[in-house]
């Protein structure tokens, strides 16, 4: 087994509990096989932990265990079983959820999403890339899936020197898998959809938001229309906006699937749409803003801040008094306090008062580790304009 030696600075970082060790916190270039499981040690040779070694990325070590226990197929089976038990406890009202969320489940850089009996796997580093066949066997044994797809078409893999890859590992996967979420049904495109087919991280927010949404609703950045579908069950009218034609097509199909006739989806840029609605003098009782991550890196936080501000400002202007804004940011690089500050600025600029009804994050199947801030990325606020 390869060994990584921590510098003194690295040691105090590790002791705080973060599951990653950066390359510049290692004493010297380690003699270890990329993707292998290595032991992390102090300068005096004291064992600290076992984890995956990455040779290319700035993140050199990803924590698996603080003990010397054997990390073998049986270990991974226990980890996945534990992850499943946790989902059984926290996931409700759906058959589509995240079964494994990387570090948060003690399996760094592995994602497994489940859509009914179809599973989608993503391995983000060489460490988990090496485990594909082991994990496949475990999924077969525990869940008897109809299919398992590998969706490794993610750019983060480039940091590890891994190529994009998409393939079916087990069974045959239909183009679309129908799943349910509360009272609605939707089709997830596991092969071609965004993420692994759906934005599972917003599920609980979608389920709850519908309670606050009545009257005329705007679902901005609607993707397959899921926020809007929930809202349409109570609201009088829902309009969904997305720039992707594929998203609009699927959103329309989902409306049909649920026999909802009070919905309309339009392919448009949200910024342009909001401007046009303001010019037309249209107002809404509820607005959902769920944009893609504007702050993809620390470098573009300033630009992203301007983007979030403009978007929220325009949306709040279109809200009737008493109306509800469900606003999200999935940029890890923009903290919750920064997001709140942006909204406070909007309030000030518009001379209105916003009341927080709900202050939320990602769904419970995407659990956050207290000492791993990177695992908390989605912020979602339900605000009332009073
Ligand atoms: N609310 C959705 C997820 C939205 S993901 C859900 O709960 O499932 C973000 C969406 O924004 C993507 O579908 C993307 O196509 C769309 N998008 C990105 N930039 C846009 C823009 N400027 N105008 C309209 N849609 C945009």
Tab-separated table of N, CA and C in Angstrom, residues 243-370:
chain	number	residue	atom	x	y	z
A	243	UNK	N	-34.513	27.688	-21.867
A	243	UNK	CA	-33.897	27.984	-23.168
A	243	UNK	C	-33.663	26.724	-24.000
A	244	UNK	N	-33.830	25.551	-23.389
A	244	UNK	CA	-33.527	24.321	-24.123
A	244	UNK	C	-34.784	23.730	-24.778
A	245	UNK	N	-34.756	23.536	-26.103
A	245	UNK	CA	-35.941	22.981	-26.780
A	245	UNK	C	-36.278	21.577	-26.277
A	246	UNK	N	-35.263	20.794	-25.980
A	246	UNK	CA	-35.492	19.430	-25.482
A	246	UNK	C	-36.224	19.485	-24.140
A	247	UNK	N	-35.817	20.442	-23.295
A	247	UNK	CA	-36.452	20.580	-21.975
A	247	UNK	C	-37.928	20.929	-22.138
A	248	UNK	N	-38.219	21.850	-23.063
A	248	UNK	CA	-39.606	22.288	-23.269
A	248	UNK	C	-40.459	21.122	-23.789
A	249	UNK	N	-39.880	20.343	-24.702
A	249	UNK	CA	-40.622	19.201	-25.257
A	249	UNK	C	-40.999	18.223	-24.140
A	250	UNK	N	-40.025	17.919	-23.288
A	250	UNK	CA	-40.284	16.977	-22.196
A	250	UNK	C	-41.240	17.571	-21.165
A	251	UNK	N	-41.121	18.869	-20.912
A	251	UNK	CA	-42.027	19.523	-19.958
A	251	UNK	C	-43.465	19.379	-20.455
A	252	UNK	N	-43.673	19.584	-21.762
A	252	UNK	CA	-45.022	19.429	-22.330
A	252	UNK	C	-45.511	17.996	-22.176
A	253	UNK	N	-44.608	17.042	-22.415
A	253	UNK	CA	-44.999	15.628	-22.261
A	253	UNK	C	-45.372	15.331	-20.811
A	254	UNK	N	-44.616	15.898	-19.886
A	254	UNK	CA	-44.914	15.666	-18.462
A	254	UNK	C	-46.267	16.262	-18.069
A	255	UNK	N	-46.595	17.425	-18.651
A	255	UNK	CA	-47.903	18.039	-18.358
A	255	UNK	C	-49.017	17.108	-18.849
A	256	UNK	N	-48.820	16.562	-20.051
A	256	UNK	CA	-49.803	15.621	-20.615
A	256	UNK	C	-49.949	14.382	-19.739
A	257	UNK	N	-48.799	13.857	-19.326
A	257	UNK	CA	-48.767	12.650	-18.503
A	257	UNK	C	-49.600	12.832	-17.235
A	258	UNK	N	-49.628	14.069	-16.729
A	258	UNK	CA	-50.354	14.352	-15.495
A	258	UNK	C	-51.725	14.991	-15.759
A	259	UNK	N	-52.091	15.015	-17.028
A	259	UNK	CA	-53.380	15.593	-17.437
A	259	UNK	C	-53.577	17.002	-16.882
A	260	UNK	N	-52.500	17.781	-16.888
A	260	UNK	CA	-52.592	19.164	-16.408
A	260	UNK	C	-52.749	20.082	-17.618
A	261	UNK	N	-53.869	20.779	-17.672
A	261	UNK	CA	-54.154	21.580	-18.869
A	261	UNK	C	-53.959	23.069	-18.620
A	262	UNK	N	-53.547	23.415	-17.387
A	262	UNK	CA	-53.369	24.844	-17.068
A	262	UNK	C	-51.893	25.252	-17.140
A	263	UNK	N	-51.129	24.534	-17.966
A	263	UNK	CA	-49.689	24.823	-18.059
A	263	UNK	C	-49.319	25.200	-19.479
A	264	UNK	N	-48.325	26.080	-19.575
A	264	UNK	CA	-47.790	26.430	-20.887
A	264	UNK	C	-46.276	26.541	-20.733
A	265	UNK	N	-45.547	25.953	-21.679
A	265	UNK	CA	-44.085	26.036	-21.615
A	265	UNK	C	-43.561	26.764	-22.844
A	266	UNK	N	-42.592	27.638	-22.617
A	266	UNK	CA	-42.033	28.399	-23.741
A	266	UNK	C	-40.521	28.329	-23.737
A	267	UNK	N	-39.999	28.189	-24.945
A	267	UNK	CA	-38.537	28.204	-25.079
A	267	UNK	C	-38.088	29.648	-25.196
A	268	UNK	N	-37.423	30.122	-24.168
A	268	UNK	CA	-36.988	31.514	-24.170
A	268	UNK	C	-35.877	31.721	-23.146
A	269	UNK	N	-35.130	32.792	-23.337
A	269	UNK	CA	-34.142	33.171	-22.342
A	269	UNK	C	-34.882	33.842	-21.178
A	270	UNK	N	-34.658	33.380	-19.966
A	270	UNK	CA	-35.407	33.896	-18.813
A	270	UNK	C	-35.195	35.399	-18.642
A	271	UNK	N	-33.966	35.856	-18.822
A	271	UNK	CA	-33.695	37.288	-18.640
A	271	UNK	C	-34.552	38.113	-19.602
A	272	UNK	N	-34.610	37.681	-20.875
A	272	UNK	CA	-35.419	38.410	-21.869
A	272	UNK	C	-36.898	38.340	-21.512
A	273	UNK	N	-37.322	37.162	-21.085
A	273	UNK	CA	-38.732	36.981	-20.744
A	273	UNK	C	-39.143	37.912	-19.602
A	274	UNK	N	-38.302	37.971	-18.564
A	274	UNK	CA	-38.630	38.817	-17.411
A	274	UNK	C	-38.731	40.287	-17.829
A	275	UNK	N	-37.812	40.714	-18.699
A	275	UNK	CA	-37.851	42.099	-19.189
A	275	UNK	C	-39.165	42.360	-19.926
A	276	UNK	N	-39.506	41.431	-20.819
A	276	UNK	CA	-40.718	41.604	-21.629
A	276	UNK	C	-41.969	41.610	-20.750
A	277	UNK	N	-41.994	40.783	-19.733
A	277	UNK	CA	-43.155	40.735	-18.840
A	277	UNK	C	-43.298	42.039	-18.073
A	278	UNK	N	-42.174	42.610	-17.703
A	278	UNK	CA	-42.215	43.880	-16.984
A	278	UNK	C	-42.772	44.974	-17.906
A	279	UNK	N	-42.274	44.978	-19.143
A	279	UNK	CA	-42.764	45.975	-20.106
A	279	UNK	C	-44.260	45.817	-20.353
A	280	UNK	N	-44.704	44.552	-20.377
A	280	UNK	CA	-46.127	44.285	-20.629
A	280	UNK	C	-46.984	44.531	-19.388
A	281	UNK	N	-46.333	44.768	-18.262
A	281	UNK	CA	-47.075	45.048	-17.023
A	281	UNK	C	-47.716	43.813	-16.409
A	282	UNK	N	-47.221	42.612	-16.732
A	282	UNK	CA	-47.789	41.388	-16.155
A	282	UNK	C	-47.256	41.154	-14.745
A	283	UNK	N	-48.106	40.651	-13.877
A	283	UNK	CA	-47.688	40.333	-12.506
A	283	UNK	C	-48.031	38.887	-12.170
A	284	UNK	N	-47.296	38.315	-11.210
A	284	UNK	CA	-47.497	36.909	-10.835
A	284	UNK	C	-47.754	36.784	-9.336
A	285	UNK	N	-48.438	35.704	-8.982
A	285	UNK	CA	-48.650	35.404	-7.559
A	285	UNK	C	-47.472	34.600	-6.992
A	286	UNK	N	-46.788	33.882	-7.862
A	286	UNK	CA	-45.642	33.098	-7.403
A	286	UNK	C	-44.622	32.938	-8.522
A	287	UNK	N	-43.334	33.029	-8.160
A	287	UNK	CA	-42.275	32.863	-9.163
A	287	UNK	C	-41.222	31.911	-8.624
A	288	UNK	N	-40.826	30.958	-9.458
A	288	UNK	CA	-39.749	30.032	-9.108
A	288	UNK	C	-38.543	30.408	-9.953
A	289	UNK	N	-37.404	30.584	-9.287
A	289	UNK	CA	-36.149	30.845	-10.011
A	289	UNK	C	-35.179	29.723	-9.670
A	290	UNK	N	-34.856	28.908	-10.648
A	290	UNK	CA	-33.920	27.799	-10.385
A	290	UNK	C	-32.848	27.757	-11.478
A	291	UNK	N	-32.004	28.796	-11.502
A	291	UNK	CA	-31.029	28.894	-12.592
A	291	UNK	C	-29.900	27.881	-12.459
A	292	UNK	N	-29.169	27.656	-13.553
A	292	UNK	CA	-27.966	26.821	-13.438
A	292	UNK	C	-26.934	27.547	-12.567
A	293	UNK	N	-25.871	26.851	-12.165
A	293	UNK	CA	-24.844	27.474	-11.316
A	293	UNK	C	-24.175	28.608	-12.098
A	294	UNK	N	-24.332	29.850	-11.618
A	294	UNK	CA	-23.663	30.982	-12.285
A	294	UNK	C	-22.199	31.049	-11.849
A	295	UNK	N	-21.921	30.675	-10.586
A	295	UNK	CA	-20.537	30.748	-10.092
A	295	UNK	C	-19.906	29.361	-10.170
A	296	UNK	N	-19.371	29.048	-11.333
A	296	UNK	CA	-18.774	27.718	-11.519
A	296	UNK	C	-17.418	27.621	-10.827
A	297	UNK	N	-16.770	28.787	-10.629
A	297	UNK	CA	-15.481	28.782	-9.919
A	297	UNK	C	-15.403	30.024	-9.041
A	298	UNK	N	-14.399	30.048	-8.177
A	298	UNK	CA	-14.225	31.204	-7.278
A	298	UNK	C	-13.998	32.477	-8.093
A	299	UNK	N	-13.378	32.307	-9.261
A	299	UNK	CA	-13.003	33.459	-10.081
A	299	UNK	C	-14.224	34.230	-10.591
A	300	UNK	N	-15.326	33.522	-10.849
A	300	UNK	CA	-16.449	34.282	-11.418
A	300	UNK	C	-17.592	34.559	-10.434
A	301	UNK	N	-17.252	34.625	-9.146
A	301	UNK	CA	-18.283	34.926	-8.144
A	301	UNK	C	-18.848	36.336	-8.357
A	302	UNK	N	-17.979	37.277	-8.738
A	302	UNK	CA	-18.448	38.661	-8.914
A	302	UNK	C	-19.472	38.728	-10.046
A	303	UNK	N	-19.161	38.114	-11.179
A	303	UNK	CA	-20.112	38.092	-12.306
A	303	UNK	C	-21.395	37.380	-11.913
A	304	UNK	N	-21.218	36.251	-11.219
A	304	UNK	CA	-22.375	35.458	-10.812
A	304	UNK	C	-23.281	36.272	-9.892
A	305	UNK	N	-22.661	37.030	-8.988
A	305	UNK	CA	-23.426	37.859	-8.050
A	305	UNK	C	-24.299	38.847	-8.820
A	306	UNK	N	-23.710	39.458	-9.847
A	306	UNK	CA	-24.493	40.390	-10.678
A	306	UNK	C	-25.658	39.667	-11.350
A	307	UNK	N	-25.391	38.447	-11.840
A	307	UNK	CA	-26.429	37.649	-12.499
A	307	UNK	C	-27.579	37.329	-11.551
A	308	UNK	N	-27.246	36.836	-10.362
A	308	UNK	CA	-28.286	36.493	-9.381
A	308	UNK	C	-29.077	37.738	-8.977
A	309	UNK	N	-28.341	38.856	-8.839
A	309	UNK	CA	-29.025	40.094	-8.416
A	309	UNK	C	-30.025	40.524	-9.480
A	310	UNK	N	-29.588	40.559	-10.729
A	310	UNK	CA	-30.497	41.015	-11.801
A	310	UNK	C	-31.732	40.120	-11.875
A	311	UNK	N	-31.475	38.827	-11.819
A	311	UNK	CA	-32.561	37.850	-11.931
A	311	UNK	C	-33.589	38.026	-10.815
A	312	UNK	N	-33.108	38.095	-9.586
A	312	UNK	CA	-34.011	38.188	-8.440
A	312	UNK	C	-34.728	39.539	-8.405
A	313	UNK	N	-33.981	40.585	-8.759
A	313	UNK	CA	-34.572	41.929	-8.811
A	313	UNK	C	-35.752	41.942	-9.781
A	314	UNK	N	-35.509	41.398	-10.975
A	314	UNK	CA	-36.553	41.398	-12.005
A	314	UNK	C	-37.750	40.549	-11.568
A	315	UNK	N	-37.461	39.423	-10.941
A	315	UNK	CA	-38.558	38.544	-10.515
A	315	UNK	C	-39.384	39.200	-9.412
A	316	UNK	N	-38.713	39.824	-8.446
A	316	UNK	CA	-39.451	40.436	-7.322
A	316	UNK	C	-40.353	41.569	-7.837
A	317	UNK	N	-39.844	42.280	-8.856
A	317	UNK	CA	-40.667	43.349	-9.451
A	317	UNK	C	-41.961	42.796	-10.042
A	318	UNK	N	-41.892	41.579	-10.571
A	318	UNK	CA	-43.075	40.987	-11.211
A	318	UNK	C	-44.032	40.329	-10.219
A	319	UNK	N	-43.653	40.345	-8.936
A	319	UNK	CA	-44.506	39.689	-7.924
A	319	UNK	C	-45.566	40.639	-7.389
A	320	UNK	N	-46.777	40.120	-7.264
A	320	UNK	CA	-47.831	40.910	-6.603
A	320	UNK	C	-47.504	41.007	-5.111
A	321	UNK	N	-48.004	42.007	-4.423
A	321	UNK	CA	-47.826	42.032	-2.960
A	321	UNK	C	-48.432	40.755	-2.367
A	322	UNK	N	-47.724	40.165	-1.440
A	322	UNK	CA	-48.184	38.898	-0.851
A	322	UNK	C	-47.714	37.693	-1.650
A	323	UNK	N	-47.088	37.939	-2.788
A	323	UNK	CA	-46.652	36.844	-3.666
A	323	UNK	C	-45.427	36.114	-3.121
A	324	UNK	N	-45.203	34.930	-3.688
A	324	UNK	CA	-44.124	34.054	-3.206
A	324	UNK	C	-43.000	33.945	-4.235
A	325	UNK	N	-41.771	34.091	-3.748
A	325	UNK	CA	-40.606	33.845	-4.600
A	325	UNK	C	-39.876	32.616	-4.065
A	326	UNK	N	-39.721	31.611	-4.918
A	326	UNK	CA	-38.918	30.434	-4.552
A	326	UNK	C	-37.624	30.571	-5.337
A	327	UNK	N	-36.557	30.963	-4.638
A	327	UNK	CA	-35.331	31.295	-5.366
A	327	UNK	C	-34.157	30.422	-4.922
A	328	UNK	N	-33.417	29.930	-5.899
A	328	UNK	CA	-32.345	28.973	-5.600
A	328	UNK	C	-31.007	29.417	-6.159
A	329	UNK	N	-29.959	28.916	-5.532
A	329	UNK	CA	-28.625	28.996	-6.127
A	329	UNK	C	-27.942	27.663	-5.871
A	330	UNK	N	-27.474	27.029	-6.938
A	330	UNK	CA	-26.780	25.749	-6.751
A	330	UNK	C	-25.278	25.927	-6.913
A	331	UNK	N	-24.813	27.210	-6.800
A	331	UNK	CA	-23.375	27.475	-6.896
A	331	UNK	C	-22.738	27.237	-5.531
A	332	UNK	N	-21.894	26.236	-5.420
A	332	UNK	CA	-21.183	26.034	-4.158
A	332	UNK	C	-20.386	27.285	-3.798
A	333	UNK	N	-19.805	27.924	-4.837
A	333	UNK	CA	-18.917	29.069	-4.595
A	333	UNK	C	-19.622	30.317	-4.080
A	334	UNK	N	-20.935	30.315	-4.124
A	334	UNK	CA	-21.686	31.438	-3.568
A	334	UNK	C	-22.339	30.944	-2.276
A	335	UNK	N	-21.859	31.455	-1.152
A	335	UNK	CA	-22.336	30.946	0.143
A	335	UNK	C	-23.778	31.362	0.397
A	336	UNK	N	-24.386	30.706	1.371
A	336	UNK	CA	-25.764	31.070	1.710
A	336	UNK	C	-25.826	32.511	2.208
A	337	UNK	N	-24.803	32.924	2.992
A	337	UNK	CA	-24.873	34.292	3.524
A	337	UNK	C	-24.735	35.314	2.392
A	338	UNK	N	-23.916	34.986	1.395
A	338	UNK	CA	-23.769	35.885	0.233
A	338	UNK	C	-25.091	35.945	-0.553
A	339	UNK	N	-25.739	34.794	-0.676
A	339	UNK	CA	-27.014	34.737	-1.399
A	339	UNK	C	-28.067	35.602	-0.671
A	340	UNK	N	-28.083	35.488	0.656
A	340	UNK	CA	-29.022	36.297	1.443
A	340	UNK	C	-28.714	37.786	1.281
A	341	UNK	N	-27.413	38.101	1.207
A	341	UNK	CA	-27.007	39.494	1.053
A	341	UNK	C	-27.514	40.060	-0.286
A	342	UNK	N	-27.411	39.227	-1.341
A	342	UNK	CA	-27.897	39.655	-2.662
A	342	UNK	C	-29.393	39.972	-2.576
A	343	UNK	N	-30.128	39.102	-1.878
A	343	UNK	CA	-31.580	39.304	-1.778
A	343	UNK	C	-31.912	40.536	-0.933
A	344	UNK	N	-31.081	40.774	0.084
A	344	UNK	CA	-31.266	41.982	0.903
A	344	UNK	C	-31.055	43.234	0.060
A	345	UNK	N	-30.062	43.154	-0.839
A	345	UNK	CA	-29.815	44.296	-1.728
A	345	UNK	C	-30.998	44.529	-2.660
A	346	UNK	N	-31.586	43.448	-3.149
A	346	UNK	CA	-32.764	43.575	-4.024
A	346	UNK	C	-33.880	44.285	-3.270
A	347	UNK	N	-34.080	43.856	-2.027
A	347	UNK	CA	-35.113	44.429	-1.167
A	347	UNK	C	-34.898	45.934	-1.029
A	348	UNK	N	-33.646	46.289	-0.765
A	348	UNK	CA	-33.308	47.699	-0.569
A	348	UNK	C	-33.554	48.493	-1.856
A	349	UNK	N	-33.052	47.949	-2.993
A	349	UNK	CA	-33.204	48.656	-4.272
A	349	UNK	C	-34.674	48.857	-4.625
A	350	UNK	N	-35.504	47.889	-4.264
A	350	UNK	CA	-36.914	47.958	-4.663
A	350	UNK	C	-37.782	48.611	-3.590
A	351	UNK	N	-37.205	48.837	-2.421
A	351	UNK	CA	-37.974	49.433	-1.325
A	351	UNK	C	-39.124	48.543	-0.881
A	352	UNK	N	-38.918	47.231	-0.932
A	352	UNK	CA	-39.989	46.325	-0.487
A	352	UNK	C	-39.493	45.491	0.699
A	353	UNK	N	-40.361	44.700	1.295
A	353	UNK	CA	-39.959	43.829	2.402
A	353	UNK	C	-40.173	42.381	2.003
A	354	UNK	N	-39.146	41.576	2.240
A	354	UNK	CA	-39.253	40.145	1.933
A	354	UNK	C	-39.210	39.376	3.237
A	355	UNK	N	-40.108	38.414	3.363
A	355	UNK	CA	-40.160	37.623	4.595
A	355	UNK	C	-39.771	36.182	4.251
A	356	UNK	N	-38.876	35.618	5.070
A	356	UNK	CA	-38.435	34.236	4.799
A	356	UNK	C	-39.491	33.260	5.317
A	357	UNK	N	-40.014	32.450	4.418
A	357	UNK	CA	-40.981	31.428	4.851
A	357	UNK	C	-40.265	30.102	5.063
A	358	UNK	N	-39.274	29.846	4.220
A	358	UNK	CA	-38.500	28.602	4.350
A	358	UNK	C	-37.071	28.905	3.924
A	359	UNK	N	-36.127	28.345	4.663
A	359	UNK	CA	-34.708	28.509	4.323
A	359	UNK	C	-34.162	27.099	4.197
A	360	UNK	N	-33.897	26.668	2.960
A	360	UNK	CA	-33.679	25.255	2.717
A	360	UNK	C	-32.407	24.976	1.914
A	361	UNK	N	-32.091	23.704	1.829
A	361	UNK	CA	-30.935	23.283	1.033
A	361	UNK	C	-31.349	22.160	0.102
A	362	UNK	N	-30.404	21.296	-0.203
A	362	UNK	CA	-30.712	20.163	-1.075
A	362	UNK	C	-31.482	19.088	-0.304
A	363	UNK	N	-32.141	18.203	-1.035
A	363	UNK	CA	-32.928	17.134	-0.409
A	363	UNK	C	-32.037	16.241	0.454
A	364	UNK	N	-32.674	15.546	1.392
A	364	UNK	CA	-31.945	14.763	2.401
A	364	UNK	C	-31.166	13.581	1.817
A	365	UNK	N	-31.488	13.193	0.578
A	365	UNK	CA	-30.707	12.110	-0.038
A	365	UNK	C	-29.383	12.630	-0.602
A	366	UNK	N	-29.145	13.970	-0.447
A	366	UNK	CA	-27.854	14.573	-0.796
A	366	UNK	C	-27.281	15.152	0.503
A	367	UNK	N	-26.990	14.286	1.501
A	367	UNK	CA	-26.664	14.805	2.830
A	367	UNK	C	-25.368	15.624	2.857
A	368	UNK	N	-25.338	16.548	3.803
A	368	UNK	CA	-24.199	17.457	3.938
A	368	UNK	C	-23.345	16.991	5.111
A	369	UNK	N	-22.030	16.904	4.901
A	369	UNK	CA	-21.117	16.601	6.004
A	369	UNK	C	-20.719	17.913	6.660
A	370	UNK	N	-20.823	17.959	7.963
A	370	UNK	CA	-20.542	19.193	8.697
A	370	UNK	C	-19.155	19.752	8.370
